[in-house]
Short mmCIF file of C-alpha atoms and ligand atoms in Angstrom, two decimals:
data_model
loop_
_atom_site.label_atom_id
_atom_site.label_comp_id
_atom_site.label_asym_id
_atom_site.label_seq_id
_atom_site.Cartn_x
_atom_site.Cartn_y
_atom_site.Cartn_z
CA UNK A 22 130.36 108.60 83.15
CA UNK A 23 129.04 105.11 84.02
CA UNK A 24 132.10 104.54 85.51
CA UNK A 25 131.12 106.22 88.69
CA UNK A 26 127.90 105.63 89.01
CA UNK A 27 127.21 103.52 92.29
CA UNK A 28 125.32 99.84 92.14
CA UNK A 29 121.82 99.80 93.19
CA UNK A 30 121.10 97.55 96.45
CA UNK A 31 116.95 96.10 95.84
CA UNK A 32 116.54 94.70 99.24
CA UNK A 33 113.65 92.29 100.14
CA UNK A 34 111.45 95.32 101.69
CA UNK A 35 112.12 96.89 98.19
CA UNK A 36 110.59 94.09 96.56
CA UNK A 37 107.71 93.29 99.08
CA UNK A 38 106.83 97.24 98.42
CA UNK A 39 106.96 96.77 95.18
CA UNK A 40 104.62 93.84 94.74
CA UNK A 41 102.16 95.97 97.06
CA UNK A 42 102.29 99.00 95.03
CA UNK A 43 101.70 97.44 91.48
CA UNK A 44 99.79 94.11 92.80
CA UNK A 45 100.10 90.60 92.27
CA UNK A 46 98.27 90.54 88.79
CA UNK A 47 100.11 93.44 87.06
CA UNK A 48 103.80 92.34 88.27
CA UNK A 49 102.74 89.11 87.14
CA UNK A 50 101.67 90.30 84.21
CA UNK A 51 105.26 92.15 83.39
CA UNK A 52 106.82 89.65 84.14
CA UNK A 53 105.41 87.26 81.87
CA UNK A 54 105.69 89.52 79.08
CA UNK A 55 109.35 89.99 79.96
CA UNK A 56 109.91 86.43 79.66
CA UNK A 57 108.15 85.53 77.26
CA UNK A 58 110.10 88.70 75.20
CA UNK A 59 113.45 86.83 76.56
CA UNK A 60 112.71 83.39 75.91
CA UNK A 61 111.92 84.66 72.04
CA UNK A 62 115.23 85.80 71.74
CA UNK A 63 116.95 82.46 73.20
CA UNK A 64 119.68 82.64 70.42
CA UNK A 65 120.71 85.77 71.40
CA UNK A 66 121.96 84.88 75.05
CA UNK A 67 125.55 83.03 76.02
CA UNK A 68 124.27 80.07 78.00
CA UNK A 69 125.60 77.40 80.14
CA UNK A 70 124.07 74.95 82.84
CA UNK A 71 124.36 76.34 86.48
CA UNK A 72 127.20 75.31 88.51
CA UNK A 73 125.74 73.49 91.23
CA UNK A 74 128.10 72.58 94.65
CA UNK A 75 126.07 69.57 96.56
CA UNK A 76 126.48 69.04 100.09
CA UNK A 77 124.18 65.74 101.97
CA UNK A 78 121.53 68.39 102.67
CA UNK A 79 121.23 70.42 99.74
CA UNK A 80 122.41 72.30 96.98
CA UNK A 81 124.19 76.08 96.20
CA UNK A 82 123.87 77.12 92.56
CA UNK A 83 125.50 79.76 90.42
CA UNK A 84 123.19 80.42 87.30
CA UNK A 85 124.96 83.08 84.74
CA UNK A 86 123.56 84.31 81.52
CA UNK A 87 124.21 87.10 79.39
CA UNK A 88 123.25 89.29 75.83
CA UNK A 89 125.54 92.07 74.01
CA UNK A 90 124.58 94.36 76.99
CA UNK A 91 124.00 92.71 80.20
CA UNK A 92 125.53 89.87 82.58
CA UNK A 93 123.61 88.70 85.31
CA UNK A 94 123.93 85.62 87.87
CA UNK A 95 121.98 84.38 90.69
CA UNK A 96 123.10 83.08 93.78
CA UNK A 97 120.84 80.58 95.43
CA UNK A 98 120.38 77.47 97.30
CA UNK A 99 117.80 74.34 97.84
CA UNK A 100 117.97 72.74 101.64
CA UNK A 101 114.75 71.20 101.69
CA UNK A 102 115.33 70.64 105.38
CA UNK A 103 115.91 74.31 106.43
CA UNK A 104 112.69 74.67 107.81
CA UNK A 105 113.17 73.07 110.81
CA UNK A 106 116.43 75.47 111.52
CA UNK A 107 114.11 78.25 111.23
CA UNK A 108 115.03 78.83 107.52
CA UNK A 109 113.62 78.98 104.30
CA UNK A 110 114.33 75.96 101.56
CA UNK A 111 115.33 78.66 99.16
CA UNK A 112 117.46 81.78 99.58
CA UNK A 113 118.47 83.84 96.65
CA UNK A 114 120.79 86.93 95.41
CA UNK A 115 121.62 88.21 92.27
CA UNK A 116 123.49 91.03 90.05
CA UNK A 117 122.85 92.94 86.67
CA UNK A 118 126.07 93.98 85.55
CA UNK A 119 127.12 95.88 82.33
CA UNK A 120 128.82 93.67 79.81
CA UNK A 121 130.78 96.47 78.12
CA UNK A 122 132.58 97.77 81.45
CA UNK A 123 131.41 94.58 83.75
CA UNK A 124 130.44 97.52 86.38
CA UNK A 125 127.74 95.90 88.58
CA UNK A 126 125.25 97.86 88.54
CA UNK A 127 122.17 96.30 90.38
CA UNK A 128 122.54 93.86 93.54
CA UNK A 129 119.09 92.94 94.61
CA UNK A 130 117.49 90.31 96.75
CA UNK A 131 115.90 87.36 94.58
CA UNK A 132 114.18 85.34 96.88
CA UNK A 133 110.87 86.86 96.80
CA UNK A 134 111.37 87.32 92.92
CA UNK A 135 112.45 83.56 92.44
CA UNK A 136 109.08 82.77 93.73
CA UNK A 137 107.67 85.40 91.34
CA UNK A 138 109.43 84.47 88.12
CA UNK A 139 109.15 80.32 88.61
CA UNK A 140 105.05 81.10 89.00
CA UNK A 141 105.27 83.19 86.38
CA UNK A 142 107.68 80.97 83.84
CA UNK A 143 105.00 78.14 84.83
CA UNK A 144 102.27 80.44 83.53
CA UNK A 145 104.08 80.75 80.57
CA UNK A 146 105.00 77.36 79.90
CA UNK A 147 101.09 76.78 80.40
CA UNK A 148 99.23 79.33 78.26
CA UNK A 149 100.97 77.19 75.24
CA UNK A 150 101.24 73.54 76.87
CA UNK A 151 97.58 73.23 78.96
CA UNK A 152 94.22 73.52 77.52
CA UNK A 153 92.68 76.60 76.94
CA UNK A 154 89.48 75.80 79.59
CA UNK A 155 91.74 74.52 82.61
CA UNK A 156 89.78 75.91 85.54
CA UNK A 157 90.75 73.31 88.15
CA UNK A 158 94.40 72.85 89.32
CA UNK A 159 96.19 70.44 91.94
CA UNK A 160 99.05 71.58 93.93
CA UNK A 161 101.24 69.32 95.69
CA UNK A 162 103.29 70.77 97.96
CA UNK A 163 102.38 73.66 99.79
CA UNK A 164 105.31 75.34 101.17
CA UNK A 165 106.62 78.83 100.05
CA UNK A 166 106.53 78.52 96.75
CA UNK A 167 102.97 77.64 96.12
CA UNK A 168 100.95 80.80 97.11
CA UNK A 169 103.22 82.23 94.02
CA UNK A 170 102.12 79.71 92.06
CA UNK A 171 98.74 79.82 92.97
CA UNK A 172 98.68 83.22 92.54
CA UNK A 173 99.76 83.56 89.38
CA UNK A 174 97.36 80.43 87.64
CA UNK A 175 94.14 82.05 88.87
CA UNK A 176 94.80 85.68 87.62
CA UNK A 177 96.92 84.49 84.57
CA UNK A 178 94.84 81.65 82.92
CA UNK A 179 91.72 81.98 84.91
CA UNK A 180 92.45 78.77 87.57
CA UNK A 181 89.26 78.87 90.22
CA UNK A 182 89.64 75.58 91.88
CA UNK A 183 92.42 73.96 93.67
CA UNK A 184 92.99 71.23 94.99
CA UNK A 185 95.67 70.88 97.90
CA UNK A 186 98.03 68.74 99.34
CA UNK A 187 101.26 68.55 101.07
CA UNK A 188 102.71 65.94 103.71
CA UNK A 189 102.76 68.78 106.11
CA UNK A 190 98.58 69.83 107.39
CA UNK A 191 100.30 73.07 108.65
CA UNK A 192 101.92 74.01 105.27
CA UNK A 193 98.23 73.17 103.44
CA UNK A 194 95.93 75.73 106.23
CA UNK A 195 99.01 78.31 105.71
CA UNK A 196 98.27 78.68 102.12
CA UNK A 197 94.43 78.03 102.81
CA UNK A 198 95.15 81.06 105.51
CA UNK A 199 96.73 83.46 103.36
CA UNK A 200 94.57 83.12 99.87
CA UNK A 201 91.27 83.37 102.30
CA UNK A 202 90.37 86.80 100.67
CA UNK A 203 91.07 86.04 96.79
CA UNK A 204 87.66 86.08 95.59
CA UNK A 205 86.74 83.66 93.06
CA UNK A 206 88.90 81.00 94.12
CA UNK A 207 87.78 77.75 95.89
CA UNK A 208 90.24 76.10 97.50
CA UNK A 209 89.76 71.77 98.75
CA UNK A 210 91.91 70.25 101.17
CA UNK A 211 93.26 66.87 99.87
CA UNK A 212 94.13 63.64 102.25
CA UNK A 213 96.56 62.36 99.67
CA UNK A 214 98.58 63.41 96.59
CA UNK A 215 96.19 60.98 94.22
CA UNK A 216 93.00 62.73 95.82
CA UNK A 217 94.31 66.16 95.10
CA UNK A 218 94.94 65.47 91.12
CA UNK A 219 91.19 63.99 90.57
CA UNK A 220 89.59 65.69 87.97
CA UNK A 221 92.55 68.55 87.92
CA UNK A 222 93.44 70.16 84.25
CA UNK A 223 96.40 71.37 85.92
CA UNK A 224 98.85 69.20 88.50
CA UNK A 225 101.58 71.29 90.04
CA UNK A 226 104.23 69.36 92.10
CA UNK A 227 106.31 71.69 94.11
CA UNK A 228 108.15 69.58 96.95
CA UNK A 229 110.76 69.77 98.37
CA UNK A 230 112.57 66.48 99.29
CA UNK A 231 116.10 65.55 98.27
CA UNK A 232 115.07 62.16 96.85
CA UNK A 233 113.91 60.52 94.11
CA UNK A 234 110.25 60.76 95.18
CA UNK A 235 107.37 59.34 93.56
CA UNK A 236 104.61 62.31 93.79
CA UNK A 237 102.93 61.47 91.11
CA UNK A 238 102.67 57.90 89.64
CA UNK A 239 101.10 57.50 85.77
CA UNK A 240 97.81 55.75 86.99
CA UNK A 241 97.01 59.23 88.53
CA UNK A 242 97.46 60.98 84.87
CA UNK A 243 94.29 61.62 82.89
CA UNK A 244 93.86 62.40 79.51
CA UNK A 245 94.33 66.12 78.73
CA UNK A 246 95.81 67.00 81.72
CA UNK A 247 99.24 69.58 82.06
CA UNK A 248 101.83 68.50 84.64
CA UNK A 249 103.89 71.70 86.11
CA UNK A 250 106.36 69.88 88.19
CA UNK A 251 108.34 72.06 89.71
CA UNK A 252 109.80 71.00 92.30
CA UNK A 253 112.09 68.28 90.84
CA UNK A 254 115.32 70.25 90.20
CA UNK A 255 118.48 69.18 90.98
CA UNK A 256 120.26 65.27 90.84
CA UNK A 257 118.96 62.67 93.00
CA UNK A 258 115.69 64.75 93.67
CA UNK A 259 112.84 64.19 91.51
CA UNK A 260 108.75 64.32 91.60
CA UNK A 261 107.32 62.50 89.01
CA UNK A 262 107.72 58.68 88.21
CA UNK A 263 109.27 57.52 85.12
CA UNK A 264 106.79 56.02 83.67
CA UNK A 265 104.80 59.58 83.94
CA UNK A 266 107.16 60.41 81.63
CA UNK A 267 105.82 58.83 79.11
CA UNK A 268 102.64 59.55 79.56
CA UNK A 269 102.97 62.62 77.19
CA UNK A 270 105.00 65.47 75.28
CA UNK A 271 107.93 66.65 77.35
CA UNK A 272 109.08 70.58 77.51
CA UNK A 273 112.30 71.49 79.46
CA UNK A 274 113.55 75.31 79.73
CA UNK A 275 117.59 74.75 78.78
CA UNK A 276 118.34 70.93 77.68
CA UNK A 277 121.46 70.59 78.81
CA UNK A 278 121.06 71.60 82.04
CA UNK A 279 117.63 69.93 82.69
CA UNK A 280 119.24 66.26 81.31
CA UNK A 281 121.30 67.13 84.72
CA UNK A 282 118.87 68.35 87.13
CA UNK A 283 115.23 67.79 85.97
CA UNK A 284 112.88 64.79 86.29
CA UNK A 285 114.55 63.47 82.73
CA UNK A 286 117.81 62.96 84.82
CA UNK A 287 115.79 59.68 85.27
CA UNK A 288 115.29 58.59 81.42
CA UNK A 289 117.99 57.68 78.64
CA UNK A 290 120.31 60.72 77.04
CA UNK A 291 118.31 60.02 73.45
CA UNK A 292 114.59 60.61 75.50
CA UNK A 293 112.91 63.26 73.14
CA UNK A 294 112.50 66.99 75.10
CA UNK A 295 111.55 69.79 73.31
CA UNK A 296 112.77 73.43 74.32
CA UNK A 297 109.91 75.67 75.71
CA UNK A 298 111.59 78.93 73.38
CA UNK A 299 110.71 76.53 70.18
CA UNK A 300 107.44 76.82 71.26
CA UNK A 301 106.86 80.06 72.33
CA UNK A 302 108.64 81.70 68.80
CA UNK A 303 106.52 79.22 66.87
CA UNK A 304 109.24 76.83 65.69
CA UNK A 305 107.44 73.79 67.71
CA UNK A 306 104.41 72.89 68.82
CA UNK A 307 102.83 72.78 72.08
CA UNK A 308 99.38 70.83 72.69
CA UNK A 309 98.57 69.21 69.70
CA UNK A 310 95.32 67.94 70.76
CA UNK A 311 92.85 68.28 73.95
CA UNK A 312 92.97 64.76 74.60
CA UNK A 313 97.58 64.53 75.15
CA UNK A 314 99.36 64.49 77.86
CA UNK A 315 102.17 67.89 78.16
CA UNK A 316 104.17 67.73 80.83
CA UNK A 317 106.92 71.51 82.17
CA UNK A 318 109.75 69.43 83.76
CA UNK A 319 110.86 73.17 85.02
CA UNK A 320 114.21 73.29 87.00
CA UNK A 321 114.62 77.26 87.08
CA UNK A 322 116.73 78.44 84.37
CA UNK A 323 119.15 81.77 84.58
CA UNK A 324 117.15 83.42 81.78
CA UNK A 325 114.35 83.72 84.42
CA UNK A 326 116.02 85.69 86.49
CA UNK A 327 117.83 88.17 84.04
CA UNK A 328 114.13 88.81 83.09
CA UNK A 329 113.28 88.96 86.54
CA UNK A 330 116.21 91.04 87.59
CA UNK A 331 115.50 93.78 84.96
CA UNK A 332 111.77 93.83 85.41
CA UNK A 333 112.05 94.40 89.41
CA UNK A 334 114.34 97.07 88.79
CA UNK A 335 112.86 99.07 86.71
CA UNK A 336 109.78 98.66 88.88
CA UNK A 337 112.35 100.00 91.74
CA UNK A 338 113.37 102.90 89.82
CA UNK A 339 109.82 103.89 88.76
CA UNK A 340 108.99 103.87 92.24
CA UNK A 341 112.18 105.88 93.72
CA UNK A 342 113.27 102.42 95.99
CA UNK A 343 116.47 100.55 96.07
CA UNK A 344 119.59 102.14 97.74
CA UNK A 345 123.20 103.28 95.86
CA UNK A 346 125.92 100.84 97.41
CA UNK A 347 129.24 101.08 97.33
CA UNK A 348 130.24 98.24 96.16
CA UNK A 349 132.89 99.30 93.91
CA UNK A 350 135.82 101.76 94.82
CA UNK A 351 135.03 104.92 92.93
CA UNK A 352 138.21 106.15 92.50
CA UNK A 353 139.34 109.55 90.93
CA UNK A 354 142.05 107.81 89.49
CA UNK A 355 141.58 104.37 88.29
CA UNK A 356 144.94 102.92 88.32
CA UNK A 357 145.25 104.60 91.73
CA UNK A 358 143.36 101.48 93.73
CA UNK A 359 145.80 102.15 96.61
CA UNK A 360 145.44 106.63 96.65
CA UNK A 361 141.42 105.33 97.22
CA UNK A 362 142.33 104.28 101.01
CA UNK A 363 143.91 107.14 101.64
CA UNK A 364 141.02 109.27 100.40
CA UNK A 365 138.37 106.81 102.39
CA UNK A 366 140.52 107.71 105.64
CA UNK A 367 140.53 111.58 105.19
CA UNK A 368 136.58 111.28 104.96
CA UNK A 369 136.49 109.14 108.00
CA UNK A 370 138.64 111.19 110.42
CA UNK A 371 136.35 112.88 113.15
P1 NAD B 27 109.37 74.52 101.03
O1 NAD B 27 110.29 73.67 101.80
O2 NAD B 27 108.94 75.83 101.60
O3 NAD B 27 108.05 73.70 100.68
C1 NAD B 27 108.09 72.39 100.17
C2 NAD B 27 106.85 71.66 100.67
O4 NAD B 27 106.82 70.36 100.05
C3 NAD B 27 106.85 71.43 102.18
O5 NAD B 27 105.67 72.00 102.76
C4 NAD B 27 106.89 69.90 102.32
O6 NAD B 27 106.14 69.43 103.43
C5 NAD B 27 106.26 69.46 101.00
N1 NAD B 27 106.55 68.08 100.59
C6 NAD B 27 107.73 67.42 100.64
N2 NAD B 27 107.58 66.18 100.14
C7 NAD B 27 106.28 66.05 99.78
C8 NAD B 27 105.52 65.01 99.17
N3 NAD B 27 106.06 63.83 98.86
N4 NAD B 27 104.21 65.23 98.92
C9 NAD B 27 103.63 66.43 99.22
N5 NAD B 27 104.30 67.46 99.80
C10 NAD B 27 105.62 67.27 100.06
O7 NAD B 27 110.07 74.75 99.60
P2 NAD B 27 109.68 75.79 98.45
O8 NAD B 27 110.51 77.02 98.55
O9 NAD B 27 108.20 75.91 98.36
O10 NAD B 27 110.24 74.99 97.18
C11 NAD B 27 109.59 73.81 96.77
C12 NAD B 27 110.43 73.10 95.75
O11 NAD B 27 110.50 73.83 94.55
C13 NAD B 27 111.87 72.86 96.20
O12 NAD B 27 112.22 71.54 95.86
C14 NAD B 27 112.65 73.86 95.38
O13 NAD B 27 113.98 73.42 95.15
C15 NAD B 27 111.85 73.89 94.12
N6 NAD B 27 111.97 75.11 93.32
C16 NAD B 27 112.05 74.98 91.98
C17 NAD B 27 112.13 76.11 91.19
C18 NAD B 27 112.15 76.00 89.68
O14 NAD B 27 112.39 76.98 89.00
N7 NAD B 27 111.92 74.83 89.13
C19 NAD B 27 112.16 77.38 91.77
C20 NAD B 27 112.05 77.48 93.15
C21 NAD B 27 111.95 76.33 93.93
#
C-alpha cells in the first residue's frame, strides 16, 4: 500500500555524503546521462514556464514538471545580494511526488544538486554545441556556482585550463583554494572579464547581478568559441550584450520560458532559438562548423531538476541515507482526517 508509505526527507548532509561516496566524476556522470535520457523524451513531459514572484532584490521561483508517473517542483530563489547577509544567492527545495495518488514521496534539499545539475546540463549542452578539442575555458564569475561548473568541464569534456575572473579577488582565490588538488588542471587569475576569455574555447558567465550587465561584449567573441552563460536568468538581469547575440547559433532549454528570463529577453519575439532537446534527439543541429559561434543562453529549466531529483534519490536509497518524514497524516481511515488527532494524542501522552 503506497498509501502509507512515509515521504523521504534528502537533507543537505545526505547529499554532501553522497557526492563523497560516489565522487564528483561518477555523479556527474549519472547525471548527465539522466538528462540527457530526459531531455530525449521532451514530448513526453507537461511543461510550463516557472512562476517567478520578484521583489527589488531578487527573485522566488516555482518550477513544476511532470510525465505519466511523476510530479516534481522546485522551490528556489536568486538574491544576488545575500552574501553580504551571510547567505547564499541561491537556496533550493524540491518534491517527487506520485502522479497517480499525488502522495509526496521524496522532499529533499536542492541546493547542492542545483549546482550539480546546472554544471552538468552545461556539460550537456556542450558535448553537442562546443568543439570537440576545447581544452581551455573562461569563467566569469566565481561565486558558488562555479567550482560545479568547473568541476564538471574538466572531468566531462576534458577542460585543463581556466581562466578566472570575478569582480570579487576573494571569490576568484576561493575557487583557486578549493580546486588546488585537482590534478591536471591549471588554473590563471584574470584582471578583467576580456583578459579571462583570450584564447578560451569555452566562456562561462555565471554572475550574479540583478541588472542588465554587459559581461561579455561581441569584440571579445572569437571564432569557434562556445558561450555557457549562465548566469543571466531571470528579467532585467542579463550577461551577455546584444550584439553577442548575434554573433552565432542560439540554444535555449524551454522557449517560452527563456523569451522571459534568458539573455533573449533582450532581442525581438521572432529572434531564431533553437531547443537544446532538438539537438540532443537528432532533429537539429548543433555546431555546424569549427569556425561558428554557439552560444547555451541556460536559465535552469524544471526538467533539470526532476532528473536531478530522481538521480539523487536513488543514489540515497542505494546508500541507506535520507530520513522517512511525516509529512502526510497516515491515517487508518482516510476519510477519518479528524479520528488522526485523536490517535496522534494517545501516542503522545506520557
Ligand atoms: P554567487 O553570488 O555565489 O556568485 C556570483 C559571483 O558573480 C559573485 O562572486 C560576484 O562577485 C560575481 N559577479 C557579479 N557581477 C560580476 C561581473 N560583472 N563580472 C564578474 N563577476 C561578477 O551566485 P551563484 O550561486 O554562483 O550564482 C551565479 C549566478 O548563476 C546567479 O545569477 C544565479 O541566479 C545563476 N544561476 C543560474 C542557473 C541556471 O540554471 N541557469 C542555476 C543556478 C544559478
Amino acid at each position: 500500500m503506497s498509501h502509507a508509505t512515509p515521504t523521504m526527507f534528502i537533507s543537505t548532509l545526505d547529499v554532501a555524503t553522497i557526492i563523497r561516496s560516489l565522487g564528483m566524476p561518477a555523479l556527474l556522470n549519472r547525471l548527465v546521462a539522466r538528462l540527457e535520457a530526459d531531455f530525449r523524451r521532451w514530448p513526453e513531459f507537461d511543461k510550463a514556464p516557472r512562476l517567478a514572484s520578484h521583489s527589488p532584490g531578487g527573485v522566488i521561483e516555482l518550477m513544476p514538471i511532470a510525465d505519466a508517473r511523476t510530479y516534481s517542483f522546485k522551490y528556489v530563489n536568486g538574491h544576488p545580494a545575500n552574501p553580504l547577509l551571510g547567505l547564499p544567492t541561491v537556496m533550493a527545495f524540491g518534491v517527487l511526488a506520485e502522479v497517480a495518488t499525488g502522495l509526496p514521496q521524496v522532499l529533499s534539499e536542492l541546493t547542492l544538486t542545483t549546482a550539480l545539475r546546472t554544471a552538468a546540463t552545461s556539460v550537456m549542452a556542450a558535448r553537442v554545441l562546443a568543439r570537440p578539442d576545447a581544452r581551455c575555458m573562461a569563467l566569469i564569475g566565481n561565486g558558488a556556482q562555479s567550482e560545479f561548473q568547473a568541476l564538471a568541464f574538466h572531468y566531462q569534456l576534458g577542460i585543463d585550463r581556466l581562466q578566472l575572473y570575478d569582480i570579487d579577488q576573494a571569490a576568484t582565490a576561493k575557487l583557486v583554494h578549493n580546486l588546488r588538488t585537482v590534478p591536471m588542471l591549471t588554473l590563471e587569475i584574470c584582471a578583467t572579464a576580456r583578459a579571462a576569455v583570450q584564447g578560451a574555447d569555452i566562456i562561462t558567465t555565471i554572475t550574479g547581478d540583478k541588472s542588465n550587465a554587459t559581461v561579455i561584449t561581441a569584440d571579445m567573441v572569437e571564432a569557434g568559441v562556445h558561450i555557457n552563460a549562465v548566469g543571466g536568468d531571470c528579467p532585467g538581469k542579463t550577461e551577455l550584450q546584444p550584439q553577442v547575440l548575434h554573433r552565432g547559433a542560439v540554444f535555449v532549454e524551454y522557449e517560452p520560458q527563456t523569451r522571459i528570463e534568458g539573455d533573449i529577453q533582450q532581442m525581438p519575439r521572432d529572434f531564431p532559438v533553437t531547443e537544446l532537446w532538438q539537438v540532443l534527439e537528432g532533429s537539429r543541429p548543433g555546431r555546424r562548423s569549427s569556425e561558428q559561434v554557439t552560444i547555451f543562453d541556460s536559465v535552469g529549466f524544471a526538467l533539470e531538476d526532476f532528473s536531478s531529483l530522481h538521480v539523487i534519490n536513488e543514489a540515497a536509497g542505494d546508500l541507506g541515507l535520507g530520513q522517512p518524514l511525516a509529512l502526510v497524516p497516515n491515517q487508518a481511515n482516510p476519510k477519518d482526517l479528524f479520528g488522526y488527532l485523536e490517535t496522534t494524542r494517545q501516542r503522545h501522552r506520557p
